[in-house]
mmCIF file of C-alpha atoms in Angstrom:
data_model
loop_
_atom_site.group_PDB
_atom_site.id
_atom_site.type_symbol
_atom_site.label_atom_id
_atom_site.label_comp_id
_atom_site.label_asym_id
_atom_site.label_seq_id
_atom_site.Cartn_x
_atom_site.Cartn_y
_atom_site.Cartn_z
ATOM 1 C CA MET A 75 121.379 101.208 61.100
ATOM 2 C CA SER A 76 123.576 99.827 63.643
ATOM 3 C CA THR A 77 126.815 101.760 65.019
ATOM 4 C CA HIS A 78 130.208 99.351 64.902
ATOM 5 C CA ILE A 79 132.154 99.344 67.750
ATOM 6 C CA ARG A 80 134.841 101.204 67.331
ATOM 7 C CA ARG A 81 138.194 100.008 67.480
ATOM 8 C CA GLN A 82 140.703 101.474 70.264
ATOM 9 C CA LEU A 83 144.104 101.665 68.178
ATOM 10 C CA THR A 84 145.596 103.761 70.861
ATOM 11 C CA ASP A 85 149.080 103.077 69.658
ATOM 12 C CA ALA A 86 148.384 103.741 65.836
ATOM 13 C CA PRO A 87 150.938 106.536 64.791
ATOM 14 C CA LEU A 88 148.693 108.089 62.373
ATOM 15 C CA LEU A 89 145.758 108.371 65.385
ATOM 16 C CA VAL A 90 148.763 109.264 67.831
ATOM 17 C CA ALA A 91 150.088 112.353 65.199
ATOM 18 C CA ALA A 92 146.557 113.795 64.419
ATOM 19 C CA SER A 93 145.580 114.074 68.139
ATOM 20 C CA GLY A 94 148.962 115.657 69.534
ATOM 21 C CA GLY A 95 150.680 113.151 70.701
ATOM 22 C CA VAL A 96 154.237 111.429 69.496
ATOM 23 C CA PRO A 97 153.965 108.375 67.407
ATOM 24 C CA HIS A 98 156.733 105.708 67.613
ATOM 25 C CA ARG A 99 157.212 105.966 64.038
ATOM 26 C CA ARG A 100 156.385 108.693 61.373
ATOM 27 C CA PRO A 101 153.164 108.115 60.017
ATOM 28 C CA VAL A 102 152.385 108.255 56.555
ATOM 29 C CA TRP A 103 149.493 107.449 53.812
ATOM 30 C CA PHE A 104 149.094 108.472 50.058
ATOM 31 C CA MET A 105 145.536 110.114 48.534
ATOM 32 C CA ARG A 106 144.860 107.603 45.839
ATOM 33 C CA GLN A 107 147.112 104.609 47.192
ATOM 34 C CA ALA A 108 144.358 102.303 46.522
ATOM 35 C CA GLY A 109 144.163 101.415 42.886
ATOM 36 C CA ARG A 110 146.071 103.168 40.081
ATOM 37 C CA SER A 111 149.359 102.722 40.036
ATOM 38 C CA LEU A 112 149.368 99.111 41.186
ATOM 39 C CA PRO A 113 149.043 95.810 38.921
ATOM 40 C CA GLU A 114 147.462 94.183 40.872
ATOM 41 C CA TYR A 115 144.351 96.825 41.077
ATOM 42 C CA ARG A 116 144.469 97.075 37.172
ATOM 43 C CA GLU A 117 144.203 93.390 36.847
ATOM 44 C CA LEU A 118 140.963 93.335 39.281
ATOM 45 C CA ARG A 119 139.363 96.063 37.612
ATOM 46 C CA LYS A 120 139.091 94.713 34.311
ATOM 47 C CA GLY A 121 135.671 95.169 32.554
ATOM 48 C CA ILE A 122 134.728 96.515 36.000
ATOM 49 C CA GLY A 123 133.542 100.141 35.847
ATOM 50 C CA MET A 124 134.524 102.463 38.390
ATOM 51 C CA LEU A 125 131.291 103.287 39.852
ATOM 52 C CA GLU A 126 130.466 99.493 39.778
ATOM 53 C CA SER A 127 133.374 98.826 41.773
ATOM 54 C CA CYS A 128 132.682 101.535 44.466
ATOM 55 C CA PHE A 129 129.022 99.829 44.850
ATOM 56 C CA ASP A 130 130.947 96.151 45.503
ATOM 57 C CA PRO A 131 131.528 95.861 49.132
ATOM 58 C CA GLU A 132 134.383 92.978 48.025
ATOM 59 C CA LEU A 133 135.902 94.829 46.018
ATOM 60 C CA VAL A 134 136.022 97.996 48.082
ATOM 61 C CA CYS A 135 137.753 95.698 50.780
ATOM 62 C CA GLU A 136 140.116 94.164 48.317
ATOM 63 C CA ILE A 137 141.281 97.468 46.603
ATOM 64 C CA THR A 138 141.381 99.119 50.077
ATOM 65 C CA MET A 139 143.706 96.395 51.069
ATOM 66 C CA GLN A 140 146.678 96.162 48.517
ATOM 67 C CA PRO A 141 148.309 99.253 49.037
ATOM 68 C CA ILE A 142 148.589 98.042 52.720
ATOM 69 C CA ARG A 143 150.072 94.686 51.956
ATOM 70 C CA ARG A 144 152.268 95.960 49.504
ATOM 71 C CA HIS A 145 153.702 99.572 50.963
ATOM 72 C CA ASP A 146 153.203 99.286 54.598
ATOM 73 C CA VAL A 147 151.189 102.476 54.904
ATOM 74 C CA ASP A 148 150.210 103.710 58.226
ATOM 75 C CA ALA A 149 146.464 103.833 56.681
ATOM 76 C CA ALA A 150 144.057 102.570 54.615
ATOM 77 C CA ILE A 151 141.837 104.925 52.581
ATOM 78 C CA LEU A 152 138.540 104.137 51.484
ATOM 79 C CA PHE A 153 138.049 102.664 48.079
ATOM 80 C CA SER A 154 135.417 105.199 47.082
ATOM 81 C CA ASP A 155 135.153 108.211 44.646
ATOM 82 C CA ILE A 156 133.574 111.819 45.928
ATOM 83 C CA VAL A 157 130.393 111.419 43.570
ATOM 84 C CA VAL A 158 129.666 107.830 45.181
ATOM 85 C CA PRO A 159 127.040 109.517 47.634
ATOM 86 C CA LEU A 160 125.324 111.935 44.246
ATOM 87 C CA LYS A 161 124.952 108.373 42.401
ATOM 88 C CA ALA A 162 123.772 106.709 45.314
ATOM 89 C CA ALA A 163 121.444 109.185 46.171
ATOM 90 C CA GLY A 164 119.823 108.719 42.422
ATOM 91 C CA ILE A 165 121.898 111.508 40.662
ATOM 92 C CA ASP A 166 122.407 110.548 36.880
ATOM 93 C CA LEU A 167 126.432 110.099 36.324
ATOM 94 C CA ASP A 168 128.959 108.551 35.524
ATOM 95 C CA ILE A 169 132.497 108.381 35.840
ATOM 96 C CA VAL A 170 133.878 108.141 32.392
ATOM 97 C CA PRO A 171 137.413 107.368 31.832
ATOM 98 C CA GLY A 172 139.674 109.588 30.821
ATOM 99 C CA VAL A 173 137.510 112.202 31.576
ATOM 100 C CA GLY A 174 136.235 111.990 35.159
ATOM 101 C CA PRO A 175 132.498 112.121 36.583
ATOM 102 C CA VAL A 176 129.864 113.688 33.814
ATOM 103 C CA VAL A 177 126.535 114.310 35.199
ATOM 104 C CA ALA A 178 123.808 113.966 32.826
ATOM 105 C CA ASN A 179 121.913 116.506 33.715
ATOM 106 C CA PRO A 180 124.131 119.807 34.899
ATOM 107 C CA VAL A 181 122.166 121.566 37.669
ATOM 108 C CA ARG A 182 121.645 125.399 36.387
ATOM 109 C CA THR A 183 118.627 127.244 38.179
ATOM 110 C CA VAL A 184 116.859 127.100 41.683
ATOM 111 C CA ALA A 185 114.101 124.780 40.029
ATOM 112 C CA ASP A 186 116.860 122.075 39.392
ATOM 113 C CA VAL A 187 118.286 122.486 42.800
ATOM 114 C CA ARG A 188 115.396 121.993 44.376
ATOM 115 C CA ALA A 189 114.518 118.776 41.938
ATOM 116 C CA LEU A 190 118.213 116.944 43.861
ATOM 117 C CA PRO A 191 117.510 113.826 45.418
ATOM 118 C CA ARG A 192 118.458 113.669 49.189
ATOM 119 C CA LEU A 193 120.423 110.679 50.427
ATOM 120 C CA ARG A 194 119.924 107.974 52.887
ATOM 121 C CA ALA A 195 122.302 106.202 54.533
ATOM 122 C CA GLU A 196 120.868 102.533 53.264
ATOM 123 C CA GLU A 197 121.674 103.813 49.552
ATOM 124 C CA VAL A 198 125.392 103.522 50.436
ATOM 125 C CA GLY A 199 124.827 99.811 52.232
ATOM 126 C CA ALA A 200 127.216 98.560 50.103
ATOM 127 C CA VAL A 201 130.140 100.864 51.048
ATOM 128 C CA THR A 202 129.505 100.084 54.544
ATOM 129 C CA ALA A 203 129.356 96.757 54.174
ATOM 130 C CA GLY A 204 133.211 97.208 52.746
ATOM 131 C CA ILE A 205 133.871 98.891 55.833
ATOM 132 C CA GLY A 206 132.578 96.044 57.689
ATOM 133 C CA LEU A 207 135.005 93.539 55.910
ATOM 134 C CA LEU A 208 137.639 96.122 56.094
ATOM 135 C CA LEU A 209 137.498 96.452 60.099
ATOM 136 C CA ASP A 210 138.085 92.509 59.861
ATOM 137 C CA ALA A 211 140.884 92.743 57.384
ATOM 138 C CA LEU A 212 142.927 95.446 58.623
ATOM 139 C CA GLY A 213 144.211 94.433 62.242
ATOM 140 C CA GLU A 214 146.020 97.737 63.878
ATOM 141 C CA VAL A 215 145.661 99.845 60.734
ATOM 142 C CA PRO A 216 143.487 102.943 60.996
ATOM 143 C CA LEU A 217 140.887 103.083 58.072
ATOM 144 C CA ILE A 218 139.887 106.834 56.466
ATOM 145 C CA GLY A 219 136.885 107.521 55.185
ATOM 146 C CA PHE A 220 136.227 110.395 52.853
ATOM 147 C CA ALA A 221 133.783 112.789 51.068
ATOM 148 C CA GLY A 222 133.704 115.234 48.401
ATOM 149 C CA ALA A 223 133.445 118.743 50.050
ATOM 150 C CA PRO A 224 129.951 120.943 48.689
ATOM 151 C CA PHE A 225 131.914 123.085 46.859
ATOM 152 C CA THR A 226 133.796 120.513 45.113
ATOM 153 C CA LEU A 227 130.548 118.589 44.244
ATOM 154 C CA ALA A 228 128.221 121.918 43.110
ATOM 155 C CA SER A 229 131.411 122.072 40.720
ATOM 156 C CA TYR A 230 130.989 118.892 38.938
ATOM 157 C CA LEU A 231 127.332 119.593 39.245
ATOM 158 C CA VAL A 232 126.780 123.058 37.514
ATOM 159 C CA GLU A 233 129.881 122.283 34.927
ATOM 160 C CA GLY A 234 128.329 118.850 34.408
ATOM 161 C CA GLY A 235 132.023 117.339 34.653
ATOM 162 C CA PRO A 236 136.023 118.670 34.933
ATOM 163 C CA SER A 237 136.169 122.142 34.340
ATOM 164 C CA LYS A 238 139.465 123.883 34.393
ATOM 165 C CA ASN A 239 138.209 127.324 34.857
ATOM 166 C CA HIS A 240 134.672 126.687 36.674
ATOM 167 C CA GLU A 241 133.357 129.661 34.957
ATOM 168 C CA ARG A 242 129.423 128.093 35.465
ATOM 169 C CA THR A 243 130.228 127.779 39.054
ATOM 170 C CA LYS A 244 131.316 130.996 39.829
ATOM 171 C CA ALA A 245 128.712 132.685 37.829
ATOM 172 C CA MET A 246 126.431 131.349 39.815
ATOM 173 C CA MET A 247 127.846 131.812 43.023
ATOM 174 C CA ARG A 248 128.180 135.747 42.019
ATOM 175 C CA ALA A 249 124.890 136.163 39.844
ATOM 176 C CA ASP A 250 122.802 133.903 41.688
ATOM 177 C CA PRO A 251 124.275 133.755 45.414
ATOM 178 C CA ASP A 252 120.267 132.140 46.791
ATOM 179 C CA THR A 253 120.467 129.592 44.381
ATOM 180 C CA TRP A 254 124.046 128.964 45.441
ATOM 181 C CA HIS A 255 123.676 128.555 48.868
ATOM 182 C CA GLU A 256 120.428 126.468 48.796
ATOM 183 C CA LEU A 257 122.911 124.340 46.363
ATOM 184 C CA LEU A 258 125.383 123.722 48.527
ATOM 185 C CA GLY A 259 122.791 123.380 51.414
ATOM 186 C CA VAL A 260 121.771 120.354 49.953
ATOM 187 C CA LEU A 261 124.958 119.155 49.273
ATOM 188 C CA THR A 262 126.146 119.570 52.745
ATOM 189 C CA ASP A 263 123.328 117.485 53.562
ATOM 190 C CA ILE A 264 124.475 114.975 51.152
ATOM 191 C CA THR A 265 128.152 114.748 52.453
ATOM 192 C CA ILE A 266 126.864 114.677 55.863
ATOM 193 C CA GLU A 267 124.716 111.490 55.500
ATOM 194 C CA PHE A 268 127.603 110.019 53.686
ATOM 195 C CA LEU A 269 130.300 110.749 56.468
ATOM 196 C CA GLN A 270 128.032 110.048 59.605
ATOM 197 C CA ALA A 271 127.062 106.317 57.534
ATOM 198 C CA GLN A 272 131.136 105.401 57.226
ATOM 199 C CA ILE A 273 131.178 106.495 61.041
ATOM 200 C CA ALA A 274 128.267 104.374 62.106
ATOM 201 C CA ALA A 275 130.047 101.527 60.005
ATOM 202 C CA GLY A 276 133.323 102.149 62.067
ATOM 203 C CA VAL A 277 136.033 104.447 60.287
ATOM 204 C CA ASP A 278 138.682 105.690 62.418
ATOM 205 C CA ALA A 279 139.396 108.984 60.930
ATOM 206 C CA VAL A 280 137.427 110.922 58.064
ATOM 207 C CA GLN A 281 138.802 113.471 55.206
ATOM 208 C CA LEU A 282 137.251 115.919 53.101
ATOM 209 C CA PHE A 283 138.452 116.680 49.909
ATOM 210 C CA ASP A 284 137.990 120.039 48.644
ATOM 211 C CA SER A 285 139.922 119.073 45.353
ATOM 212 C CA TRP A 286 138.722 122.704 43.458
ATOM 213 C CA ALA A 287 138.525 125.162 46.110
ATOM 214 C CA GLY A 288 142.032 126.564 45.216
ATOM 215 C CA ALA A 289 140.008 127.945 42.414
ATOM 216 C CA LEU A 290 139.009 130.492 44.690
ATOM 217 C CA THR A 291 140.094 133.765 46.245
ATOM 218 C CA LEU A 292 139.946 133.801 50.096
ATOM 219 C CA ALA A 293 136.825 136.249 49.999
ATOM 220 C CA GLN A 294 134.784 133.897 47.440
ATOM 221 C CA TYR A 295 135.599 130.665 49.885
ATOM 222 C CA ARG A 296 134.835 132.499 52.931
ATOM 223 C CA GLU A 297 131.744 133.883 51.465
ATOM 224 C CA TYR A 298 130.532 130.903 49.581
ATOM 225 C CA VAL A 299 132.126 127.915 50.965
ATOM 226 C CA PHE A 300 133.393 128.460 54.509
ATOM 227 C CA PRO A 301 129.739 128.105 56.267
ATOM 228 C CA HIS A 302 128.834 124.848 54.188
ATOM 229 C CA SER A 303 132.365 122.665 55.047
ATOM 230 C CA GLN A 304 132.067 124.334 58.385
ATOM 231 C CA ARG A 305 129.096 122.756 58.654
ATOM 232 C CA VAL A 306 129.855 119.682 57.726
ATOM 233 C CA PHE A 307 132.676 119.144 60.607
ATOM 234 C CA ALA A 308 130.620 120.296 62.969
ATOM 235 C CA GLU A 309 128.015 117.651 62.369
ATOM 236 C CA VAL A 310 130.824 115.098 62.401
ATOM 237 C CA ALA A 311 132.653 116.247 65.613
ATOM 238 C CA SER A 312 130.697 114.082 68.065
ATOM 239 C CA ALA A 313 132.182 110.706 66.850
ATOM 240 C CA GLY A 314 135.693 112.210 68.360
ATOM 241 C CA ILE A 315 137.510 110.492 65.428
ATOM 242 C CA PRO A 316 140.400 112.924 63.525
ATOM 243 C CA ARG A 317 138.897 115.001 60.740
ATOM 244 C CA ILE A 318 141.168 115.755 57.713
ATOM 245 C CA HIS A 319 140.646 118.737 55.408
ATOM 246 C CA PHE A 320 142.213 119.062 52.122
ATOM 247 C CA GLY A 321 142.430 120.740 48.937
ATOM 248 C CA VAL A 322 144.735 121.505 45.723
ATOM 249 C CA GLY A 323 146.240 124.848 44.849
ATOM 250 C CA THR A 324 145.316 126.303 48.360
ATOM 251 C CA GLY A 325 148.283 128.437 50.366
ATOM 252 C CA GLU A 326 145.887 131.055 50.378
ATOM 253 C CA LEU A 327 143.199 129.436 51.918
ATOM 254 C CA LEU A 328 145.085 127.074 54.688
ATOM 255 C CA GLY A 329 144.114 129.360 57.621
ATOM 256 C CA ALA A 330 139.867 129.311 56.497
ATOM 257 C CA MET A 331 140.112 125.390 56.059
ATOM 258 C CA GLY A 332 141.605 125.046 59.440
ATOM 259 C CA GLU A 333 139.353 127.695 60.930
ATOM 260 C CA ALA A 334 136.228 125.511 59.282
ATOM 261 C CA GLY A 335 136.397 122.682 61.889
ATOM 262 C CA ALA A 336 139.241 120.054 60.840
ATOM 263 C CA ASP A 337 141.739 118.497 63.617
ATOM 264 C CA VAL A 338 144.370 118.252 60.491
ATOM 265 C CA VAL A 339 144.722 120.452 57.872
ATOM 266 C CA GLY A 340 146.424 118.559 54.469
ATOM 267 C CA VAL A 341 148.894 120.957 52.544
ATOM 268 C CA ASP A 342 150.076 120.557 49.149
ATOM 269 C CA TRP A 343 153.358 120.769 47.680
ATOM 270 C CA ARG A 344 153.406 124.405 46.687
ATOM 271 C CA ILE A 345 153.677 125.592 50.295
ATOM 272 C CA PRO A 346 156.645 124.200 52.504
ATOM 273 C CA LEU A 347 155.207 123.021 56.000
ATOM 274 C CA ASN A 348 157.386 125.238 58.007
ATOM 275 C CA ASP A 349 155.210 128.478 55.915
ATOM 276 C CA ALA A 350 152.094 126.249 55.970
ATOM 277 C CA VAL A 351 151.709 126.136 60.163
ATOM 278 C CA ARG A 352 151.876 130.270 59.940
ATOM 279 C CA ARG A 353 148.903 130.054 57.556
ATOM 280 C CA VAL A 354 147.053 127.222 59.515
ATOM 281 C CA GLY A 355 148.169 128.805 63.025
ATOM 282 C CA PRO A 356 148.865 126.431 66.222
ATOM 283 C CA GLY A 357 146.699 123.841 67.530
ATOM 284 C CA LYS A 358 146.136 121.734 64.270
ATOM 285 C CA ALA A 359 148.179 118.822 62.723
ATOM 286 C CA LEU A 360 149.574 119.149 59.331
ATOM 287 C CA GLN A 361 149.346 116.745 56.652
ATOM 288 C CA GLY A 362 151.505 116.605 53.437
ATOM 289 C CA ASN A 363 153.163 117.364 50.927
ATOM 290 C CA LEU A 364 155.658 115.434 48.907
ATOM 291 C CA ASP A 365 155.109 116.469 45.210
ATOM 292 C CA PRO A 366 153.677 112.915 43.632
ATOM 293 C CA ALA A 367 155.812 113.882 40.383
ATOM 294 C CA VAL A 368 159.103 113.342 42.387
ATOM 295 C CA LEU A 369 158.156 109.603 42.892
ATOM 296 C CA PHE A 370 159.271 109.475 39.232
ATOM 297 C CA ALA A 371 162.745 111.168 39.808
ATOM 298 C CA GLY A 372 164.714 108.276 41.459
ATOM 299 C CA SER A 373 165.753 107.498 44.758
ATOM 300 C CA ALA A 374 168.656 110.218 45.427
ATOM 301 C CA ALA A 375 165.612 112.604 44.618
ATOM 302 C CA ILE A 376 162.832 110.871 46.844
ATOM 303 C CA GLU A 377 165.586 110.961 49.557
ATOM 304 C CA SER A 378 166.364 114.253 49.313
ATOM 305 C CA GLU A 379 162.681 115.500 49.332
ATOM 306 C CA VAL A 380 161.487 113.187 52.140
ATOM 307 C CA VAL A 381 164.245 114.441 54.505
ATOM 308 C CA ARG A 382 163.399 118.059 53.734
ATOM 309 C CA ILE A 383 159.927 117.882 54.298
ATOM 310 C CA ALA A 384 160.538 116.174 57.366
ATOM 311 C CA ARG A 385 162.958 118.402 58.464
ATOM 312 C CA GLU A 386 160.413 121.379 57.630
ATOM 313 C CA ALA A 387 157.363 119.377 59.316
ATOM 314 C CA ASP A 388 159.515 118.838 62.512
ATOM 315 C CA GLU A 389 160.119 123.189 62.853
ATOM 316 C CA ALA A 390 156.239 123.609 61.719
ATOM 317 C CA ILE A 391 155.378 121.001 65.133
ATOM 318 C CA THR A 392 158.148 123.769 66.999
ATOM 319 C CA LEU A 393 156.234 126.287 65.718
ATOM 320 C CA GLY A 394 152.910 125.345 66.765
ATOM 321 C CA ALA A 395 151.402 122.727 64.734
ATOM 322 C CA LYS A 396 150.012 119.827 66.939
ATOM 323 C CA GLY A 397 151.481 116.644 64.395
ATOM 324 C CA HIS A 398 152.434 115.898 60.863
ATOM 325 C CA ILE A 399 151.264 112.766 58.968
ATOM 326 C CA PHE A 400 153.368 112.255 55.784
ATOM 327 C CA ASN A 401 151.405 112.487 52.202
ATOM 328 C CA LEU A 402 151.936 113.213 48.990
ATOM 329 C CA GLY A 403 150.903 117.027 48.160
ATOM 330 C CA HIS A 404 148.050 115.585 46.031
ATOM 331 C CA GLY A 405 147.261 112.495 44.917
ATOM 332 C CA VAL A 406 149.786 109.201 43.578
ATOM 333 C CA LEU A 407 150.035 109.584 39.835
ATOM 334 C CA PRO A 408 148.495 106.554 37.527
ATOM 335 C CA ASN A 409 151.992 105.804 35.985
ATOM 336 C CA THR A 410 153.853 105.657 39.294
ATOM 337 C CA ASP A 411 156.243 102.665 40.165
ATOM 338 C CA PRO A 412 154.865 101.199 43.142
ATOM 339 C CA ALA A 413 158.509 99.858 44.226
ATOM 340 C CA ALA A 414 159.075 103.896 44.965
ATOM 341 C CA ILE A 415 156.132 104.378 46.850
ATOM 342 C CA THR A 416 157.045 101.171 48.675
ATOM 343 C CA GLU A 417 160.733 103.003 49.145
ATOM 344 C CA ALA A 418 159.724 106.376 50.561
ATOM 345 C CA VAL A 419 157.586 104.694 52.686
ATOM 346 C CA LYS A 420 160.506 102.687 54.230
ATOM 347 C CA LEU A 421 162.379 106.050 54.380
ATOM 348 C CA ILE A 422 159.900 107.597 56.142
ATOM 349 C CA HIS A 423 159.333 105.343 58.495
ATOM 350 C CA SER A 424 163.526 105.105 59.262
ATOM 351 C CA LEU A 425 163.530 108.268 59.765
ATOM 352 C CA PRO A 426 164.082 109.336 63.844
ATOM 353 C CA MET A 427 161.229 110.832 65.773
ATOM 354 C CA PRO A 428 162.479 114.863 66.772
ATOM 355 C CA LEU A 429 163.510 114.968 70.229
#
């Protein structure tokens, strides 16, 4: 697989903030900005399944570009899904509307783990082709690639789909740790291969989504998850691009998630940024953390919360954070008014940088 000559986006606010510099404006992008709330996205996706869309380079490019055109955000996030590398490798799953990823044959035994296929880079060629189209379309806007973290992928495979309590997942961890770590090892290999393919194609940053890690205690995270996420970050470190780590409900895990090797730690809306920096420790940038529901509350509420978060971000930087990237504390909710997103971006960009 050929390696793309990486764009030199030395003035891109997101990349500057992630690396400890002072950007010319506050950088902002929103998780799940590509799709969901946009009428142009819903029109484009009519009659086309989610996974089908993720394996169509032209659709990947167009959907990724839509929020860039509409909102003037400071980064594009690749339109994809965390189960794409599993599907590409040959695991029988589908994304069911209104449900989420559903796995035909859940992984419950060591034999199931050893039967799992591995991912080859050419199997995600449609994704990397979409990245190639995006690099031509984005101009000076950075492109963030991403993957699901091994624990979150494991939860889908073990449970067979989304789960509120992750009971089968936790049961395997505790009752059969050898099988658990073997499963996580396989998923770590798949995650690394997927991220390296995106990096070779030219993405400017990567984010590892550990969406369900907040279901764990800190002790569980350190024993059953941390070594595998750490290996993911170590294997992509040589690319020299920002590595972002994010999970939901992970306030108690922030320090460990930073230790795993990320340059930027995502913070959900439950923990103020000036508290998060104390948990993460100095030397990492922070990302977040507007509650997605605030975008439903009207202009006054949006302004109040944006100003508060910016103030707390500035304080976090004085306490040792390397920088701040404005984002939601999770993803854009499907019924969000796109005008509220545009308004929030404009407001964030208007706020003065700290002296």
